[in-house]
Short mmCIF file of C-alpha atoms and ligand atoms in Angstrom, two decimals:
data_model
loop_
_atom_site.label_atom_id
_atom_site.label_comp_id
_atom_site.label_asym_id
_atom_site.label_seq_id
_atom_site.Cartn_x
_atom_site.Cartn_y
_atom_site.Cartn_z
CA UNK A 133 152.28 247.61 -42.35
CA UNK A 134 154.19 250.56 -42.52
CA UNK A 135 155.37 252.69 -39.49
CA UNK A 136 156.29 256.15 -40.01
CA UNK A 137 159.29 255.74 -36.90
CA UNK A 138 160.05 259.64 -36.91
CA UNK A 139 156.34 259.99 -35.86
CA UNK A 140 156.55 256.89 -33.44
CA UNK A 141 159.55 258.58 -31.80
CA UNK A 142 158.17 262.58 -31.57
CA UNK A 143 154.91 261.08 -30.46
CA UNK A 144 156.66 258.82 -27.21
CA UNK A 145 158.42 261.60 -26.75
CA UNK A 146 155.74 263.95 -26.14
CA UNK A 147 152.82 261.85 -24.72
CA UNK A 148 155.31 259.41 -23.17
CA UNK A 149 153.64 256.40 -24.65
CA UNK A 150 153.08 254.88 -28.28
CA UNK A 151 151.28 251.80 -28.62
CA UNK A 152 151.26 250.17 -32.04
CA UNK A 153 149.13 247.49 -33.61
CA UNK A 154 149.97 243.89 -34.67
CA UNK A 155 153.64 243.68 -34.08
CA UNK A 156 153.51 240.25 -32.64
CA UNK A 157 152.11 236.81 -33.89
CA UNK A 158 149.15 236.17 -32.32
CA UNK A 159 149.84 232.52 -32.67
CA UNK A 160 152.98 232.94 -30.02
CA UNK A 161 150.62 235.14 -28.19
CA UNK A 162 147.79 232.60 -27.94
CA UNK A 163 150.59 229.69 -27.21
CA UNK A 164 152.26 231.91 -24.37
CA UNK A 165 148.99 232.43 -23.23
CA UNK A 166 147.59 229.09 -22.72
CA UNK A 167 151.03 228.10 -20.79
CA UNK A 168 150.56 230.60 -18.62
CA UNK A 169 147.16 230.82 -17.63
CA UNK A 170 147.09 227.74 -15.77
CA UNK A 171 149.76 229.22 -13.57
CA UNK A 172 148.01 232.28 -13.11
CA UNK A 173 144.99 230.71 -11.86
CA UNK A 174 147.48 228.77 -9.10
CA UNK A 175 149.24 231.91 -8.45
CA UNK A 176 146.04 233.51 -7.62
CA UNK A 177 144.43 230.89 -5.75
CA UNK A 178 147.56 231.10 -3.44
CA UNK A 179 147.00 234.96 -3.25
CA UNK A 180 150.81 235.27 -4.45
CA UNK A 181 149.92 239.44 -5.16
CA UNK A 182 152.92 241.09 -6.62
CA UNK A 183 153.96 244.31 -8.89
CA UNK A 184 153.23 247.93 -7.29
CA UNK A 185 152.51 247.91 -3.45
CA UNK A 186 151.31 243.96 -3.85
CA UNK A 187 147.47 245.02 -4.32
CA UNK A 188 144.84 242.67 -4.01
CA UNK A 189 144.55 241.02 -7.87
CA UNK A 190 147.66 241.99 -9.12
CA UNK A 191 150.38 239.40 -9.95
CA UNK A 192 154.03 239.66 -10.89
CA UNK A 193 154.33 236.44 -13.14
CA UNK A 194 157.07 235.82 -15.10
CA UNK A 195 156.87 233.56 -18.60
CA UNK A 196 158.99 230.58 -19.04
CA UNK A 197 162.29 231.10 -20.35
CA UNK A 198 162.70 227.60 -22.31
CA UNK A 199 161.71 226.50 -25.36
CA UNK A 200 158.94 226.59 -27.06
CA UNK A 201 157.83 229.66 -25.20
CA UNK A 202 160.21 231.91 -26.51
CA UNK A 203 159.43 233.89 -29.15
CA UNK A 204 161.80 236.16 -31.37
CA UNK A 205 158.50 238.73 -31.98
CA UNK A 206 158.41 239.01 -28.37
CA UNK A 207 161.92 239.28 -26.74
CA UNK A 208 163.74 241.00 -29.82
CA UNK A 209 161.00 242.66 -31.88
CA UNK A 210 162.67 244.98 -34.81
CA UNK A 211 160.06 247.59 -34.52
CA UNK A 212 160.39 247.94 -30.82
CA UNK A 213 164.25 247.64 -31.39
CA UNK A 214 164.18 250.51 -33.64
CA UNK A 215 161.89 252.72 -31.49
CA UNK A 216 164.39 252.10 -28.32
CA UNK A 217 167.32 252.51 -30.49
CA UNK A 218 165.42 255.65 -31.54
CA UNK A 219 165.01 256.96 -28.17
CA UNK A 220 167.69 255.52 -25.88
CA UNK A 221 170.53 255.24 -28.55
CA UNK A 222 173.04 252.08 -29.66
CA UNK A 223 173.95 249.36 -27.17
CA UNK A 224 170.69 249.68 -25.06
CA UNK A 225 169.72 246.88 -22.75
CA UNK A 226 166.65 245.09 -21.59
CA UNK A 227 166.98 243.75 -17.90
CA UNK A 228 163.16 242.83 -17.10
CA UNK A 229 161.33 239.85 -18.28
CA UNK A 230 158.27 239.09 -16.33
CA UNK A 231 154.36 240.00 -16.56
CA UNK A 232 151.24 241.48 -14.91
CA UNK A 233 148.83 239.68 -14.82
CA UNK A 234 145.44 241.77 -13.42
CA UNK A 235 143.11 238.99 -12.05
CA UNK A 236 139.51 238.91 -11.55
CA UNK A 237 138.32 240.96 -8.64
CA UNK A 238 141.29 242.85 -8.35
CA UNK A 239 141.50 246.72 -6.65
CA UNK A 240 143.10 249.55 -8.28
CA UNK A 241 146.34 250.61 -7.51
CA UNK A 242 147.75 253.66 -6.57
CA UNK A 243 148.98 255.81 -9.37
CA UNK A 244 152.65 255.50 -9.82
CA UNK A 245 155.69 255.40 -12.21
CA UNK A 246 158.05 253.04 -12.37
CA UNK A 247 161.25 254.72 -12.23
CA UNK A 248 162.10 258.73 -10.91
CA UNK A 249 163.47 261.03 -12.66
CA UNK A 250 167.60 260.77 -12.54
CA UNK A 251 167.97 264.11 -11.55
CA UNK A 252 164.87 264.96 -9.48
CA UNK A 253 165.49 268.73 -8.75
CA UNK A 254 166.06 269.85 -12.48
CA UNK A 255 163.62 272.93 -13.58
CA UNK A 256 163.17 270.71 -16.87
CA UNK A 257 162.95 266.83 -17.61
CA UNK A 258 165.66 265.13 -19.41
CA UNK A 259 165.08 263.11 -22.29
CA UNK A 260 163.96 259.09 -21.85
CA UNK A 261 166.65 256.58 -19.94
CA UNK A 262 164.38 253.71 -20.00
CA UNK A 263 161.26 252.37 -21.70
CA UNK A 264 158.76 249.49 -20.63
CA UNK A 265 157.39 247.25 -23.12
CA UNK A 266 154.43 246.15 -22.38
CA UNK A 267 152.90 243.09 -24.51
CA UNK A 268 149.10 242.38 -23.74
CA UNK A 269 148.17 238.23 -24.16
CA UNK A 270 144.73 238.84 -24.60
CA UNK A 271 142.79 241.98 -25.87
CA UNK A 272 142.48 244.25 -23.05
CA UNK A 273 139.35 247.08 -22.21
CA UNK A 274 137.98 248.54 -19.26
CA UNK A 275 136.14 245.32 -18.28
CA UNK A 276 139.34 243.04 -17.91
CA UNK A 277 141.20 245.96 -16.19
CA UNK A 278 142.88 247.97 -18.65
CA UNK A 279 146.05 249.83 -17.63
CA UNK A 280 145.23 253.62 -16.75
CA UNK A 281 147.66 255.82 -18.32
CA UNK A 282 148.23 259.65 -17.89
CA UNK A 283 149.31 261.28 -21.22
CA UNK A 284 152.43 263.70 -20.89
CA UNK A 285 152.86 262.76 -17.81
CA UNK A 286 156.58 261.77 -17.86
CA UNK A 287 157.29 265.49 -18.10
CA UNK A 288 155.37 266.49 -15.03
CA UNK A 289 158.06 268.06 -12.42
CA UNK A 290 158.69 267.39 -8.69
CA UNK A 291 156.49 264.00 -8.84
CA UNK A 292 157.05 261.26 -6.30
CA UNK A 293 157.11 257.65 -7.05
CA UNK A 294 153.39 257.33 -6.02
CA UNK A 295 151.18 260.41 -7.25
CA UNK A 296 150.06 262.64 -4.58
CA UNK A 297 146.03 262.66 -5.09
CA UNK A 298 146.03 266.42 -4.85
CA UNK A 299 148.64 266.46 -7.71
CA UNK A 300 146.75 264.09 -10.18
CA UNK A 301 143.12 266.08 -9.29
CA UNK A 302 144.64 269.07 -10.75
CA UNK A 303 146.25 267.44 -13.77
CA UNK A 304 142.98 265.28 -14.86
CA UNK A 305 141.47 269.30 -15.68
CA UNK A 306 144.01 269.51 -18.43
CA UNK A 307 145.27 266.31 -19.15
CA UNK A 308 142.99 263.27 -18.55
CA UNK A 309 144.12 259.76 -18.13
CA UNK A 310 143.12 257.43 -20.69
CA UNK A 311 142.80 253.42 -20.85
CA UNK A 312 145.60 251.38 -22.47
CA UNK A 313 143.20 249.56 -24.80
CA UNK A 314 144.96 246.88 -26.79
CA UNK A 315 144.10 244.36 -29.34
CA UNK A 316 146.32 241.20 -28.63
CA UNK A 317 149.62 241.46 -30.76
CA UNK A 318 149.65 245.24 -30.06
CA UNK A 319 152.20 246.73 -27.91
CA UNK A 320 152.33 249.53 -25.54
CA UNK A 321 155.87 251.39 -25.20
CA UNK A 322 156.46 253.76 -22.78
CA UNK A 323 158.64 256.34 -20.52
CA UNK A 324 159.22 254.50 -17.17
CA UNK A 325 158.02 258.18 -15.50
CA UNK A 326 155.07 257.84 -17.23
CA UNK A 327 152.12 258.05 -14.22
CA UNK A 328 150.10 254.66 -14.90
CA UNK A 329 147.93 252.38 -12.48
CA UNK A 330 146.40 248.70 -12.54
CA UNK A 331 142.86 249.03 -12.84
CA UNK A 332 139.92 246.28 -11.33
CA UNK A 333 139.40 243.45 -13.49
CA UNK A 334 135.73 242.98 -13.25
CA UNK A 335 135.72 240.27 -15.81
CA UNK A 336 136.12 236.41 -15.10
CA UNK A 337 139.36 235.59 -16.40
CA UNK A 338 142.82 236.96 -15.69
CA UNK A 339 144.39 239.94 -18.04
CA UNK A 340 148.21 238.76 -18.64
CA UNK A 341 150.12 241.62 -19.77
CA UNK A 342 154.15 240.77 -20.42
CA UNK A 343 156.66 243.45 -19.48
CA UNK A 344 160.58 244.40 -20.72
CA UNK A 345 162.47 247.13 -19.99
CA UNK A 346 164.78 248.79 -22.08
CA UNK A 347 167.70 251.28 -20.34
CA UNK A 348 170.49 253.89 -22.06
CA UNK A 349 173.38 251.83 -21.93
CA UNK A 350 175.02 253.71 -19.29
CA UNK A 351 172.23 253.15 -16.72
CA UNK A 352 174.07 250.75 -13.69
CA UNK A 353 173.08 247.55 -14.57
CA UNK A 354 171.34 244.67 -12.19
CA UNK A 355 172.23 240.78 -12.68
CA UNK A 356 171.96 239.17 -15.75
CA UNK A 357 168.71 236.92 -16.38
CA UNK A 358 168.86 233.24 -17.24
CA UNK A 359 167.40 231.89 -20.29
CA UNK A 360 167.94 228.21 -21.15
CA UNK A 361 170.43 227.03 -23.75
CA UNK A 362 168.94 226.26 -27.09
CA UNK A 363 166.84 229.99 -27.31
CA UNK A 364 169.88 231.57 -28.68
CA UNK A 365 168.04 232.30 -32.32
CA UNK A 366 165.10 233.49 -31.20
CA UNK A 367 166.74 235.72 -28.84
CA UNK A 368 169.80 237.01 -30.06
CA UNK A 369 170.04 240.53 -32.05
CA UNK A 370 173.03 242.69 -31.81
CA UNK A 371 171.12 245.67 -31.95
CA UNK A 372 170.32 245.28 -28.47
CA UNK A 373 172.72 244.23 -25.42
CA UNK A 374 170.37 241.27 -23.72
CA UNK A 375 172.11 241.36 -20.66
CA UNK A 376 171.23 237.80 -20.25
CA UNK A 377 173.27 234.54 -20.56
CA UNK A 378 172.27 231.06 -21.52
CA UNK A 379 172.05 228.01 -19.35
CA UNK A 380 171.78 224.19 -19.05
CA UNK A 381 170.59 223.84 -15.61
CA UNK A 382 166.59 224.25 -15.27
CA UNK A 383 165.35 227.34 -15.02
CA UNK A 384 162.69 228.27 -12.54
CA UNK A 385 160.98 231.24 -13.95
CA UNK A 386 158.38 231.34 -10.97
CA UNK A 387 161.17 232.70 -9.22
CA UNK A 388 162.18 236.90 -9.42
CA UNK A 389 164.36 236.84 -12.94
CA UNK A 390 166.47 239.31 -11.42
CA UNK A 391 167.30 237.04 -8.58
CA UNK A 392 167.89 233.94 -11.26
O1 LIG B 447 148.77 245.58 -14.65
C1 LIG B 447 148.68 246.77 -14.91
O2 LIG B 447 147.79 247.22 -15.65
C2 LIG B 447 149.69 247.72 -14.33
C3 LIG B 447 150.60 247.08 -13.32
C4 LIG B 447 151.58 248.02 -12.70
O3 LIG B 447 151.70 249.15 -13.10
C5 LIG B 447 152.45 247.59 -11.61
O4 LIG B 447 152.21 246.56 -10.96
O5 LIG B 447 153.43 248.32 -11.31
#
């Protein structure tokens, strides 16, 4: 497959997303998958909600960060590498390793983006500081709860954290929002301003959907995440700081990686 990165680049750049097609094995996806399905099913049986405003249905899950759930495609893909190296220049790092998963019967949340502008007041938007990767492990639509994303969005001034309804009426006249659709092995990129939402999984199985972020180098840093010892090659790239470090105690990854 060939990817035309200058296009990639102009087109996250403008719309504030770019989701491209079989970047990832969908043998690792299929294996990551069936790990962690069984522990979304306990996760939601306990009602353990997470991610934005801990809606009904919505769980922040993190995958296992042992072998032989760790997977090079995943954690340290080149395309993605490129694209961030593209946008958010050398020695970007990725501090986020977790997933949401959108169970059955879940509510919608409130539209949001994940990070504010850094300098809220400007009269224009500065470029991209950080990107979420987001890596589907199953094919998603509008029946298993799709995310809802709002194109151009990221350039939208004076937004809060969570959309004002009044704002986003206005917007959908001009500029619609449009449903993440994904084939498993696809992956979504996008502007951490972007406005976005969890949408109700009316479907009888869960909708796992892993997520990375990826920050300008300069961007103050949080702790470093674990990963165990013996995932160094299917991590490691020097294209891209990690900012983790690599263990021999057991790692609990149902527990906040940023608190690991
Ligand atoms: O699961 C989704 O589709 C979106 C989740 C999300 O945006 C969040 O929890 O912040």
């Amino acid at each position: 497959m060939k990817i035309d990165f200058c296009e990639e680049k102009e087109k996250l750049l403008l719309d504030g997303f770019i989701i491209i097609e079989n970047l990832v094995s969908k043998e690792h996806v299929d294996f990551l998958h069936e790990k962690m399905l069984g522990e979304s099913w306990e996760m939601m049986k306990e009602k353990k909600w997470g991610g934005v405003r801990s809606c009904h249905g919505h769980i922040q899950q993190n995958p296992p960060r042992y072998a032989p759930y760790v997977f090079r495609d995943i954690v340290s893909n080149p395309v993605v590498i490129n694209i961030s190296k593209l946008i958010l220049g050398e020695n970007f790092y990725n501090d986020f390793y977790s997933a949401n998963t959108n169970c059955p019967e879940s509510i919608m949340q409130p539209l949001h983006s994940d990070c504010m502008p850094l300098w809220p007041g400007n009269v224009i938007q500065h470029p991209p500081v950080s990107l979420v990767i987001n890596i589907p492990l199953v094919d998603t639509d509008e029946i298993n709860g799709s995310m809802e994303i709002w194109p151009g969005s990221h350039l939208v001034l004076g937004a809060q954290k969570y959309v004002d309804e009044k704002i986003f009426m206005e917007r959908k006249k001009t500029a619609p929002p449009m449903r993440a659709n994904m084939k498993k092995g696809s992956i979504l990129i996008r502007d951490t301003r972007l406005w976005h939402r969890g949408m109700p999984n009316t479907s009888t199985t869960p909708r796992p959907m892993l997520a990375m972020m990826h920050h300008i180098h300069w961007l103050k840093r949080g702790k470093k995440l674990a990963f165990a010892a013996g995932c160094e090659s299917d991590i490691l790239d020097n294209q891209i700081d990690h900012h983790i470090y690599f263990t021999h105690e057991p790692i609990d990854h149902s527990i906040d990686p940023t608190q690991n």
